[in-house]
Coordinates of C-alpha atoms in Angstrom, one line a residue:
Chain A
X1 CA 0.0 0.0 0.0
X2 CA 1.3 3.5 -0.9
X3 CA 2.5 5.4 2.2
X4 CA 0.9 8.7 3.3
X5 CA 2.2 11.8 1.8
X6 CA 2.4 14.4 4.6
X7 CA 1.0 17.8 3.5
X8 CA -0.6 19.7 6.3
X9 CA 0.7 21.5 9.3
X10 CA -1.3 19.1 11.5
X11 CA 0.3 16.0 9.9
X12 CA 3.8 17.5 10.3
X13 CA 3.0 18.3 14.0
X14 CA 1.7 14.8 14.7
X15 CA 4.8 13.2 13.3
X16 CA 7.2 15.6 15.1
X17 CA 5.4 14.9 18.4
X18 CA 6.0 11.2 18.0
X19 CA 9.8 11.5 17.5
X20 CA 12.6 12.1 19.9
X21 CA 15.5 11.3 17.7
X22 CA 15.9 12.3 14.0
X23 CA 18.4 10.3 12.0
X24 CA 19.2 12.4 9.0
X25 CA 20.9 11.5 5.7
X26 CA 22.8 14.6 4.5
X27 CA 23.0 14.9 0.7
X28 CA 19.5 15.2 -0.7
X29 CA 17.9 15.9 2.7
X30 CA 20.0 18.7 4.3
X31 CA 21.7 20.0 1.2
X32 CA 22.0 19.4 -2.5
X33 CA 25.7 19.7 -3.3
X34 CA 26.8 23.2 -2.0
X35 CA 23.2 24.5 -1.4
X36 CA 21.3 24.0 1.9
X37 CA 17.7 22.9 1.3
X38 CA 15.3 25.8 2.1
X39 CA 13.9 25.8 5.6
X40 CA 16.3 23.1 6.9
X41 CA 18.3 25.5 9.1
X42 CA 15.1 26.6 10.8
X43 CA 13.9 23.0 11.2
X44 CA 17.2 21.9 12.8
X45 CA 17.2 24.9 15.3
X46 CA 13.6 24.2 16.1
X47 CA 14.1 20.5 16.8
X48 CA 17.2 21.1 18.9
X49 CA 15.4 23.9 20.9
X50 CA 12.6 21.4 21.5
X51 CA 15.1 18.9 23.1
X52 CA 15.0 16.5 20.2
X53 CA 18.2 14.6 19.3
X54 CA 19.5 15.2 15.8
X55 CA 22.0 12.7 14.3
X56 CA 23.5 13.1 10.8
X57 CA 24.0 9.5 9.5
X58 CA 26.0 9.4 6.4
X59 CA 27.8 6.7 4.4
X60 CA 30.8 9.0 3.9
X61 CA 33.8 6.9 5.0
X62 CA 36.5 9.4 4.1
X63 CA 35.6 12.1 6.7
X64 CA 36.0 11.9 10.4
X65 CA 33.1 13.2 12.6
X66 CA 35.2 16.3 13.0
X67 CA 35.4 16.9 9.3
X68 CA 31.7 16.1 8.7
X69 CA 30.9 18.6 11.4
X70 CA 33.1 21.2 9.7
X71 CA 31.4 20.5 6.4
X72 CA 28.0 21.0 7.9
X73 CA 29.1 24.2 9.7
X74 CA 30.5 25.7 6.6
X75 CA 26.8 25.6 5.6
X76 CA 26.0 27.3 8.9
X77 CA 23.9 24.4 10.2
X78 CA 25.1 24.6 13.9
X79 CA 26.2 21.0 14.0
X80 CA 28.1 19.5 16.9
X81 CA 30.6 16.5 16.6
X82 CA 28.2 14.4 18.7
X83 CA 25.5 14.9 16.1
X84 CA 27.7 13.5 13.3
X85 CA 27.9 9.8 12.5
X86 CA 29.8 8.8 9.4
X87 CA 30.6 5.2 8.3
X88 CA 34.3 5.7 9.2
X89 CA 33.3 6.4 12.8
X90 CA 30.7 3.7 12.7
X91 CA 33.4 1.2 11.6
X92 CA 35.6 2.2 14.5
X93 CA 32.7 1.9 16.9
X94 CA 31.8 -1.5 15.5
X95 CA 35.4 -2.7 15.8
X96 CA 35.9 -1.4 19.4
X97 CA 32.5 -1.8 21.0
X98 CA 30.7 -4.5 19.0
X99 CA 33.6 -6.8 18.0
X100 CA 36.0 -6.0 20.9
X101 CA 38.9 -5.8 18.4
X102 CA 42.1 -6.8 20.3
X103 CA 44.3 -3.9 21.5
X104 CA 47.4 -5.7 20.3
X105 CA 46.1 -6.2 16.7
X106 CA 46.2 -3.8 13.8
X107 CA 43.8 -2.7 11.2
X108 CA 45.2 -2.6 7.6
X109 CA 43.5 0.6 6.3
X110 CA 42.5 1.1 2.7
X111 CA 41.3 4.6 3.3
X112 CA 42.3 8.1 4.2
X113 CA 43.1 10.2 7.3
X114 CA 39.5 10.5 8.4
X115 CA 39.2 6.8 9.0
X116 CA 42.6 6.7 10.8
X117 CA 41.4 9.6 13.0
X118 CA 38.4 7.6 14.1
X119 CA 40.4 4.4 14.8
X120 CA 42.8 6.6 16.9
X121 CA 39.8 7.8 18.8
X122 CA 39.2 4.3 20.1
X123 CA 42.9 3.4 20.4
X124 CA 42.8 0.9 17.6
X125 CA 46.2 0.3 16.1
X126 CA 46.5 0.6 12.3
X127 CA 48.8 0.5 9.3
X128 CA 48.6 1.2 5.6
X129 CA 46.2 4.1 5.0
X130 CA 48.2 7.3 4.7
X131 CA 51.6 5.6 5.1
X132 CA 53.7 7.0 2.2
X133 CA 55.2 3.5 1.6
X134 CA 51.8 2.3 0.4
X135 CA 50.5 5.6 -1.0
X136 CA 53.5 6.4 -3.2
X137 CA 53.7 2.9 -4.8
X138 CA 55.0 2.9 -8.4
X139 CA 55.3 -0.1 -10.6
X140 CA 57.1 -2.3 -11.4
X141 CA 55.7 -4.6 -8.7
X142 CA 58.4 -6.1 -6.5
X143 CA 56.5 -8.8 -4.7
X144 CA 59.0 -9.2 -2.0
X145 CA 58.3 -5.6 -1.0
X146 CA 54.8 -6.6 0.1
X147 CA 56.0 -7.5 3.6
X148 CA 52.9 -8.6 5.6
X149 CA 52.6 -7.3 9.2
X150 CA 51.8 -10.4 11.3
X151 CA 49.8 -8.4 13.8
X152 CA 47.1 -7.4 11.3
X153 CA 43.7 -8.7 12.4
X154 CA 41.3 -6.8 10.1
X155 CA 41.2 -5.0 6.8
X156 CA 39.0 -1.9 6.7
X157 CA 38.1 -0.4 3.3
X158 CA 36.7 3.1 2.8
X159 CA 37.0 5.6 0.0
X160 CA 40.7 6.0 -0.8
X161 CA 41.7 8.4 -3.6
X162 CA 45.2 6.9 -3.3
X163 CA 44.0 3.4 -4.2
X164 CA 46.7 1.5 -6.1
X165 CA 47.9 -2.0 -6.8
X166 CA 50.1 -2.3 -3.7
X167 CA 47.2 -1.4 -1.4
X168 CA 44.9 -3.9 -3.1
X169 CA 47.5 -6.6 -3.1
X170 CA 48.5 -6.1 0.6
X171 CA 44.9 -6.0 1.7
X172 CA 44.1 -9.1 -0.3
X173 CA 47.1 -11.0 1.0
X174 CA 46.1 -10.5 4.6
X175 CA 42.7 -12.0 3.8
X176 CA 44.1 -14.7 1.7
X177 CA 46.7 -15.9 4.3
X178 CA 44.6 -15.9 7.5
X179 CA 40.9 -16.7 7.7
X180 CA 40.7 -15.0 11.0
X181 CA 41.5 -11.6 9.4
X182 CA 38.1 -9.9 8.9
X183 CA 37.2 -7.7 5.9
X184 CA 35.1 -4.6 6.7
X185 CA 33.8 -2.1 4.1
X186 CA 32.7 1.2 5.6
X187 CA 30.0 1.2 2.8
X188 CA 29.3 -0.1 -0.6
X189 CA 28.0 3.0 -2.4
X190 CA 29.0 2.3 -6.0
X191 CA 29.2 6.0 -6.9
X192 CA 29.2 9.3 -5.1
X193 CA 27.6 12.5 -6.3
X194 CA 29.7 15.6 -7.0
X195 CA 29.8 18.4 -9.6
X196 CA 26.3 17.5 -10.8
X197 CA 27.3 14.0 -11.7
X198 CA 28.7 10.8 -10.1
X199 CA 32.1 9.3 -9.9
X200 CA 33.3 5.9 -8.5
X201 CA 32.5 5.6 -4.9
X202 CA 33.9 3.7 -1.9
X203 CA 32.1 0.4 -2.9
X204 CA 33.7 0.5 -6.3
X205 CA 37.2 1.0 -4.9
X206 CA 37.1 -1.9 -2.5
X207 CA 35.0 -4.4 -4.6
X208 CA 38.3 -5.6 -6.2
X209 CA 39.7 -6.6 -2.8
X210 CA 36.4 -8.5 -2.1
X211 CA 36.6 -10.1 -5.5
X212 CA 40.3 -11.1 -5.2
X213 CA 40.0 -12.4 -1.7
X214 CA 36.7 -14.2 -2.3
X215 CA 35.6 -13.1 1.2
X216 CA 32.1 -12.1 2.4
X217 CA 32.7 -8.6 3.7
X218 CA 31.1 -7.1 6.7
X219 CA 29.5 -3.9 5.4
X220 CA 28.9 -1.2 8.0
X221 CA 27.2 1.6 6.2
X222 CA 23.5 2.1 5.4
X223 CA 21.4 0.1 4.6
X224 CA 23.1 -2.5 6.9
X225 CA 21.9 -2.9 10.4
X226 CA 25.5 -2.8 11.6
X227 CA 25.4 1.0 11.2
X228 CA 22.4 1.2 13.4
X229 CA 24.1 -1.1 16.0
X230 CA 27.0 1.3 16.0
X231 CA 24.7 4.4 16.3
X232 CA 22.8 2.7 19.2
X233 CA 26.1 1.5 20.9
X234 CA 27.1 5.2 21.0
X235 CA 23.9 7.2 21.4
X236 CA 21.3 5.8 23.7
X237 CA 17.8 6.5 22.5
X238 CA 14.4 4.8 22.2
X239 CA 14.2 3.2 18.7
X240 CA 10.4 3.3 18.8
X241 CA 10.6 7.1 19.0
X242 CA 13.3 7.5 16.3
X243 CA 12.8 8.4 12.6
X244 CA 15.2 7.8 9.7
X245 CA 14.9 10.6 7.1
X246 CA 16.4 10.1 3.7
X247 CA 16.0 10.5 0.0
X248 CA 17.4 7.2 -1.2
X249 CA 15.2 4.1 -1.0
X250 CA 18.0 1.5 -1.2
X251 CA 20.3 3.1 1.4
X252 CA 18.2 5.3 3.8
X253 CA 14.8 3.7 3.7
X254 CA 16.2 0.1 3.6
X255 CA 18.4 1.1 6.5
X256 CA 15.3 2.0 8.6
X257 CA 13.5 -1.1 7.5
X258 CA 16.5 -3.3 8.4
X259 CA 16.8 -1.6 11.7
X260 CA 13.1 -1.5 12.6
X261 CA 13.1 2.3 12.7
X262 CA 10.3 4.3 11.2
X263 CA 11.2 6.0 7.9
X264 CA 10.4 9.3 6.2
X265 CA 11.3 9.6 2.5
X266 CA 12.0 13.1 1.2
X267 CA 11.4 13.9 -2.4
X268 CA 13.6 16.2 -4.4
X269 CA 16.6 13.9 -4.0
X270 CA 17.3 10.7 -5.9
X271 CA 13.8 9.1 -5.7
X272 CA 11.2 9.8 -8.3
X273 CA 7.5 10.2 -7.4
X274 CA 6.5 7.2 -9.6
X275 CA 8.8 4.9 -7.6
X276 CA 6.4 5.4 -4.7
X277 CA 3.0 6.3 -6.3
X278 CA 3.4 4.9 -9.8
X279 CA 1.9 1.8 -11.3
X280 CA 5.0 -0.4 -10.5
X281 CA 6.2 1.1 -7.3
X282 CA 9.5 0.1 -5.6
X283 CA 9.3 -2.9 -3.2
X284 CA 11.0 -0.6 -0.6
X285 CA 8.2 1.4 0.9
X286 CA 8.8 4.1 3.5
X287 CA 6.4 4.7 6.3
X288 CA 5.8 8.3 5.3
X289 CA 6.7 10.7 2.5
X290 CA 7.2 14.5 2.6
X291 CA 8.1 16.9 -0.2
X292 CA 11.1 18.3 1.7
X293 CA 12.7 18.1 5.1
X294 CA 12.5 21.9 5.1
X295 CA 8.7 21.7 5.1
X296 CA 8.7 21.2 8.9
X297 CA 9.8 24.9 9.1
X298 CA 6.1 25.9 9.0
X299 CA 5.8 24.6 12.5
X300 CA 8.3 27.3 13.7
X301 CA 5.7 30.0 12.8
X302 CA 3.3 29.1 15.5
X303 CA 5.5 30.6 18.3
Chain B
X1 CA 29.4 -39.4 -16.5
X2 CA 33.1 -39.3 -15.6
X3 CA 35.3 -38.6 -18.6
X4 CA 38.0 -41.2 -19.8
X5 CA 41.4 -40.8 -18.2
X6 CA 43.9 -41.4 -20.9
X7 CA 46.7 -43.7 -19.7
X8 CA 48.1 -45.8 -22.6
X9 CA 50.2 -45.0 -25.6
X10 CA 47.4 -46.2 -27.8
X11 CA 44.9 -43.8 -26.2
X12 CA 47.4 -41.0 -26.6
X13 CA 48.0 -41.9 -30.3
X14 CA 44.3 -42.1 -31.1
X15 CA 43.7 -38.7 -29.6
X16 CA 46.6 -37.0 -31.4
X17 CA 45.6 -38.6 -34.7
X18 CA 42.1 -36.9 -34.3
X19 CA 43.6 -33.4 -33.7
X20 CA 45.0 -30.8 -36.1
X21 CA 45.0 -27.8 -33.8
X22 CA 46.1 -27.8 -30.2
X23 CA 44.8 -24.8 -28.2
X24 CA 47.0 -24.7 -25.1
X25 CA 46.7 -22.9 -21.8
X26 CA 50.1 -22.0 -20.5
X27 CA 50.4 -21.9 -16.8
X28 CA 49.6 -25.3 -15.4
X29 CA 49.9 -27.0 -18.8
X30 CA 53.2 -25.9 -20.3
X31 CA 54.9 -24.7 -17.2
X32 CA 54.4 -24.2 -13.5
X33 CA 55.8 -20.8 -12.7
X34 CA 59.4 -20.8 -13.9
X35 CA 59.6 -24.5 -14.5
X36 CA 58.6 -26.2 -17.8
X37 CA 56.5 -29.4 -17.4
X38 CA 58.6 -32.5 -18.1
X39 CA 58.2 -33.7 -21.6
X40 CA 56.4 -30.7 -22.9
X41 CA 59.3 -29.4 -25.1
X42 CA 59.4 -32.8 -26.8
X43 CA 55.7 -32.9 -27.3
X44 CA 55.6 -29.4 -28.9
X45 CA 58.5 -30.2 -31.2
X46 CA 56.8 -33.5 -32.2
X47 CA 53.4 -31.9 -32.9
X48 CA 55.0 -29.1 -35.0
X49 CA 57.1 -31.6 -36.9
X50 CA 53.9 -33.5 -37.6
X51 CA 52.3 -30.4 -39.1
X52 CA 49.9 -29.8 -36.3
X53 CA 49.0 -26.2 -35.4
X54 CA 49.9 -25.1 -31.8
X55 CA 48.2 -22.0 -30.4
X56 CA 49.0 -20.8 -26.9
X57 CA 45.7 -19.3 -25.6
X58 CA 46.2 -17.3 -22.4
X59 CA 44.1 -14.9 -20.5
X60 CA 47.1 -12.7 -19.8
X61 CA 46.1 -9.2 -20.9
X62 CA 49.3 -7.4 -20.0
X63 CA 51.6 -9.0 -22.5
X64 CA 51.5 -8.5 -26.3
X65 CA 52.0 -11.6 -28.4
X66 CA 55.6 -10.6 -28.8
X67 CA 56.1 -10.6 -25.1
X68 CA 54.3 -13.8 -24.6
X69 CA 56.5 -15.3 -27.2
X70 CA 59.6 -14.0 -25.4
X71 CA 58.4 -15.5 -22.2
X72 CA 57.9 -18.9 -23.8
X73 CA 61.3 -18.8 -25.6
X74 CA 63.1 -17.9 -22.4
X75 CA 61.9 -21.4 -21.4
X76 CA 63.3 -22.7 -24.7
X77 CA 59.9 -23.7 -26.1
X78 CA 60.6 -22.6 -29.7
X79 CA 57.4 -20.5 -29.9
X80 CA 56.6 -18.2 -32.8
X81 CA 54.5 -15.0 -32.5
X82 CA 51.8 -16.6 -34.6
X83 CA 51.5 -19.3 -32.1
X84 CA 50.7 -16.8 -29.3
X85 CA 47.3 -15.6 -28.5
X86 CA 46.7 -13.5 -25.3
X87 CA 43.6 -11.7 -24.3
X88 CA 45.1 -8.4 -25.1
X89 CA 45.6 -9.5 -28.7
X90 CA 42.2 -11.1 -28.7
X91 CA 40.6 -7.8 -27.6
X92 CA 42.3 -6.0 -30.5
X93 CA 41.2 -8.7 -33.0
X94 CA 37.7 -8.5 -31.6
X95 CA 37.5 -4.7 -31.9
X96 CA 39.0 -4.6 -35.4
X97 CA 37.6 -7.7 -37.0
X98 CA 34.4 -8.6 -35.2
X99 CA 33.2 -5.1 -34.1
X100 CA 34.7 -3.1 -37.0
X101 CA 35.7 -0.4 -34.4
X102 CA 35.7 3.0 -36.3
X103 CA 39.1 4.2 -37.4
X104 CA 38.3 7.7 -36.1
X105 CA 37.4 6.6 -32.6
X106 CA 39.7 6.0 -29.7
X107 CA 39.9 3.3 -27.1
X108 CA 40.4 4.5 -23.5
X109 CA 42.9 2.0 -22.1
X110 CA 43.0 0.8 -18.5
X111 CA 46.1 -1.4 -19.1
X112 CA 49.7 -1.4 -20.0
X113 CA 52.0 -1.3 -23.0
X114 CA 51.2 -4.8 -24.2
X115 CA 47.6 -3.9 -24.8
X116 CA 48.6 -0.7 -26.5
X117 CA 51.0 -2.6 -28.8
X118 CA 48.2 -4.9 -29.9
X119 CA 45.8 -2.1 -30.6
X120 CA 48.6 -0.4 -32.6
X121 CA 48.9 -3.6 -34.6
X122 CA 45.4 -3.0 -35.9
X123 CA 45.7 0.7 -36.3
X124 CA 43.2 1.3 -33.4
X125 CA 43.7 4.7 -31.9
X126 CA 43.9 4.8 -28.1
X127 CA 44.5 7.1 -25.1
X128 CA 45.0 6.6 -21.3
X129 CA 47.1 3.5 -20.8
X130 CA 50.7 4.4 -20.4
X131 CA 50.1 8.2 -20.7
X132 CA 52.0 9.7 -17.8
X133 CA 49.1 12.2 -17.2
X134 CA 46.9 9.3 -16.1
X135 CA 49.6 7.0 -14.7
X136 CA 51.2 9.6 -12.4
X137 CA 48.0 10.8 -10.8
X138 CA 48.3 12.0 -7.2
X139 CA 45.5 13.2 -5.0
X140 CA 43.9 15.5 -4.2
X141 CA 41.3 14.9 -7.0
X142 CA 40.7 17.9 -9.1
X143 CA 37.6 16.9 -11.0
X144 CA 38.0 19.5 -13.7
X145 CA 41.3 17.8 -14.7
X146 CA 39.3 14.8 -15.9
X147 CA 38.9 16.2 -19.4
X148 CA 37.0 13.7 -21.4
X149 CA 38.1 13.0 -25.0
X150 CA 35.0 13.2 -27.1
X151 CA 36.4 10.7 -29.6
X152 CA 36.5 7.8 -27.1
X153 CA 34.2 4.9 -28.3
X154 CA 35.3 2.1 -26.1
X155 CA 37.0 1.4 -22.7
X156 CA 39.2 -1.7 -22.6
X157 CA 40.4 -3.0 -19.2
X158 CA 43.3 -5.3 -18.7
X159 CA 45.7 -5.9 -15.9
X160 CA 47.1 -2.5 -15.0
X161 CA 49.7 -2.3 -12.2
X162 CA 49.3 1.5 -12.4
X163 CA 45.6 1.4 -11.6
X164 CA 44.5 4.6 -9.7
X165 CA 41.5 6.7 -9.0
X166 CA 41.9 8.9 -12.0
X167 CA 42.0 5.9 -14.4
X168 CA 38.9 4.5 -12.8
X169 CA 37.1 7.8 -12.8
X170 CA 37.9 8.6 -16.4
X171 CA 37.0 5.1 -17.6
X172 CA 33.7 5.2 -15.7
X173 CA 32.8 8.7 -16.9
X174 CA 33.1 7.7 -20.6
X175 CA 30.7 4.9 -19.9
X176 CA 28.4 7.0 -17.7
X177 CA 28.1 9.8 -20.3
X178 CA 27.5 7.9 -23.5
X179 CA 25.6 4.6 -23.8
X180 CA 27.3 3.9 -27.1
X181 CA 30.7 3.6 -25.5
X182 CA 31.3 -0.1 -25.0
X183 CA 33.1 -1.7 -22.0
X184 CA 35.5 -4.5 -22.7
X185 CA 37.4 -6.6 -20.2
X186 CA 40.2 -8.6 -21.6
X187 CA 39.5 -11.2 -18.9
X188 CA 37.9 -11.5 -15.5
X189 CA 40.4 -13.7 -13.7
X190 CA 40.0 -12.6 -10.0
X191 CA 43.6 -13.5 -9.1
X192 CA 46.8 -14.5 -10.9
X193 CA 49.4 -17.0 -9.6
X194 CA 52.9 -15.9 -8.9
X195 CA 55.6 -16.7 -6.3
X196 CA 53.7 -19.7 -5.1
X197 CA 50.6 -17.7 -4.2
X198 CA 48.0 -15.5 -5.8
X199 CA 47.5 -11.7 -6.1
X200 CA 44.7 -9.6 -7.4
X201 CA 44.2 -10.3 -11.1
X202 CA 42.9 -8.3 -14.0
X203 CA 39.2 -9.0 -13.2
X204 CA 39.7 -7.6 -9.7
X205 CA 41.2 -4.4 -11.0
X206 CA 38.5 -3.6 -13.5
X207 CA 35.4 -4.8 -11.4
X208 CA 35.3 -1.4 -9.8
X209 CA 34.8 0.3 -13.2
X210 CA 32.0 -2.3 -14.0
X211 CA 30.4 -1.6 -10.6
X212 CA 30.6 2.2 -10.8
X213 CA 29.3 2.3 -14.4
X214 CA 26.6 -0.3 -13.9
X215 CA 27.4 -1.6 -17.3
X216 CA 27.3 -5.2 -18.6
X217 CA 30.9 -5.6 -19.9
X218 CA 31.9 -7.6 -22.9
X219 CA 34.5 -10.1 -21.5
X220 CA 36.9 -11.4 -24.1
X221 CA 39.1 -13.9 -22.3
X222 CA 38.4 -17.6 -21.5
X223 CA 35.8 -19.0 -20.8
X224 CA 34.0 -16.7 -23.1
X225 CA 33.3 -17.6 -26.7
X226 CA 34.5 -14.1 -27.8
X227 CA 38.0 -15.4 -27.3
X228 CA 37.4 -18.3 -29.7
X229 CA 35.7 -16.0 -32.2
X230 CA 38.9 -13.9 -32.1
X231 CA 41.1 -17.0 -32.5
X232 CA 39.0 -18.2 -35.4
X233 CA 38.9 -14.8 -37.0
X234 CA 42.7 -14.9 -37.1
X235 CA 43.6 -18.5 -37.5
X236 CA 41.6 -20.6 -39.9
X237 CA 41.2 -24.1 -38.7
X238 CA 38.6 -26.8 -38.5
X239 CA 37.0 -26.6 -35.0
X240 CA 36.0 -30.2 -35.2
X241 CA 39.6 -31.2 -35.3
X242 CA 40.8 -28.9 -32.6
X243 CA 41.4 -29.6 -28.9
X244 CA 41.5 -27.2 -26.0
X245 CA 44.0 -28.3 -23.3
X246 CA 43.9 -26.7 -19.9
X247 CA 44.2 -27.3 -16.1
X248 CA 41.3 -25.0 -15.1
X249 CA 37.7 -26.2 -15.3
X250 CA 36.2 -22.8 -15.0
X251 CA 38.3 -21.0 -17.6
X252 CA 39.9 -23.6 -20.0
X253 CA 37.3 -26.4 -20.0
X254 CA 34.3 -24.0 -19.9
X255 CA 36.0 -22.2 -22.8
X256 CA 36.0 -25.4 -24.9
X257 CA 32.4 -26.2 -23.9
X258 CA 31.2 -22.7 -24.7
X259 CA 33.0 -22.8 -28.1
X260 CA 32.0 -26.3 -29.0
X261 CA 35.6 -27.5 -29.1
X262 CA 36.7 -30.8 -27.5
X263 CA 38.5 -30.4 -24.2
X264 CA 41.4 -32.2 -22.5
X265 CA 42.0 -31.5 -18.8
X266 CA 45.5 -31.9 -17.4
X267 CA 46.0 -32.8 -13.8
X268 CA 48.8 -31.3 -11.7
X269 CA 47.4 -27.8 -12.1
X270 CA 44.6 -26.2 -10.2
X271 CA 42.1 -29.0 -10.5
X272 CA 41.9 -31.8 -8.0
X273 CA 41.3 -35.4 -8.9
X274 CA 38.1 -35.5 -6.8
X275 CA 36.6 -32.6 -8.8
X276 CA 36.4 -35.0 -11.7
X277 CA 36.2 -38.5 -10.2
X278 CA 34.9 -37.8 -6.6
X279 CA 31.4 -38.3 -5.2
X280 CA 30.3 -34.7 -5.9
X281 CA 32.1 -33.9 -9.2
X282 CA 32.2 -30.5 -10.8
X283 CA 29.3 -29.8 -13.3
X284 CA 32.0 -28.8 -15.7
X285 CA 33.1 -32.0 -17.4
X286 CA 36.0 -32.2 -19.9
X287 CA 35.9 -34.7 -22.7
X288 CA 39.1 -36.3 -21.7
X289 CA 41.6 -36.2 -18.9
X290 CA 45.4 -36.9 -18.8
X291 CA 47.9 -36.7 -16.0
X292 CA 50.2 -34.3 -17.8
X293 CA 50.5 -32.7 -21.3
X294 CA 54.1 -34.0 -21.2
X295 CA 52.8 -37.6 -21.3
X296 CA 52.4 -37.3 -25.0
X297 CA 56.2 -37.4 -25.2
X298 CA 56.1 -41.2 -25.1
X299 CA 54.8 -41.0 -28.7
X300 CA 58.1 -39.5 -29.8
X301 CA 59.9 -42.7 -28.8
X302 CA 58.4 -44.7 -31.7
X303 CA 60.5 -43.0 -34.3

């Protein structure tokens, strides 16, 4: 059955009254590229003033929470680090708090400084990543240079603009040689949007490592429940009074469904009206739909 | 039903008498790493002297035929360039002779000099590849540097030890922006064997481009029939008197089955005895099995 499309002030108010924690996707909900969605700043301020918890939940695995916060605040959105939850941070939370990753083991990082910063936050040892020895690889391949570090216990893959053959081969060799080494992908987004188009995303950079190692990876980011496990391990809130807000059926809305959290789809992002209300609608159905997250701003007028 | 396991001189002779063209996988059939399989040199010389055609059919997409020939002759196998058929050459044949790739269009190459050399052989224009502008990419990413060449009509992906984000993003953007640009993978081998182990292979380097572009690639190499189409476009022979010899069920034997060519599996490579004769045999069944391709050397004694 098609979900209700919220249109009136009363419908908005009823929803907001039923929610204590707003889990918000960023691109497509809060902003489109460099432009903040109209009304969103008012909505965020209003929710915070009403004591509601706001958590920005993004699959971005390159940026640390600190960097995500900077990005939001360059748009004047008044974010705090505690409100930011990216898949790099979620991966660190998952390793530290869900998996109890051993303090004497290292993570081999296929990723950038943002991921390393989050691992540092939890005292998780790591190698690879921004190490110039791996970043500045130039062929020819000298196989004997690929010295494995015997203390590596996990490979974590995020977006890495320095991806190269050495990084792929080292990551793969840890997985090949020891079945106890786990493979984690911060997220599997095949592309990411920028400059009005899309380019290869995190999932497309690490799929080669998955393919070569023939391993089933643990994927942290939306739509996987692991991301919610990490959010809940860190933020205590009542899931029955939380709402996942997003523009993408396959990441955001599936994420809510997989985690048993109510979902609100916003239009104006990647989802088309007919995917919800057309003759052959998507099998992924949100609980509620709204034109824009900024629409809640009308509730601020009542004061 | 389990295939016959050839063991006697008479069985060997009967098979050889029925074959005019031997299509030979290299690693696992002709040599294991740096070591030629015992008897193989004698067998090759004997077959050539008897007027049989020998074609080395390999998924290696890095080396040109010239380089493959050098590799075989460093092992003193008396190969000629005409006997060598790698997936880089097969891709060039396919573009030129099967697809009639336009003379005024370019191939964007994710690969090395061997592939470029084969494209040059057919007068196919190309860019990317060994161009230092793409090879020597260093982050940060400056998107405006990714200037697309409007004459690109195909992306061809092979093993490329210089793989980097710029190459992936450029390849993907050609495919994203123009549905007429075709995506070709020389082969999809997930790993390749070296130094007694395996490392990420061609298929694992280009799977990210496939994933990001959401395209169905045209895969040339074994086990795909395209490789046989290219072999047959170049070498004229009677398929009913040809034999594909290999050690790998999923590449070599499937290749023969897909191309309607008889197959001979050699043991001592990647396939285990129980995969053929065990209780749960592989669904891929060769026509015949032999312990080693070198076993045919006994036939040379009769002279």
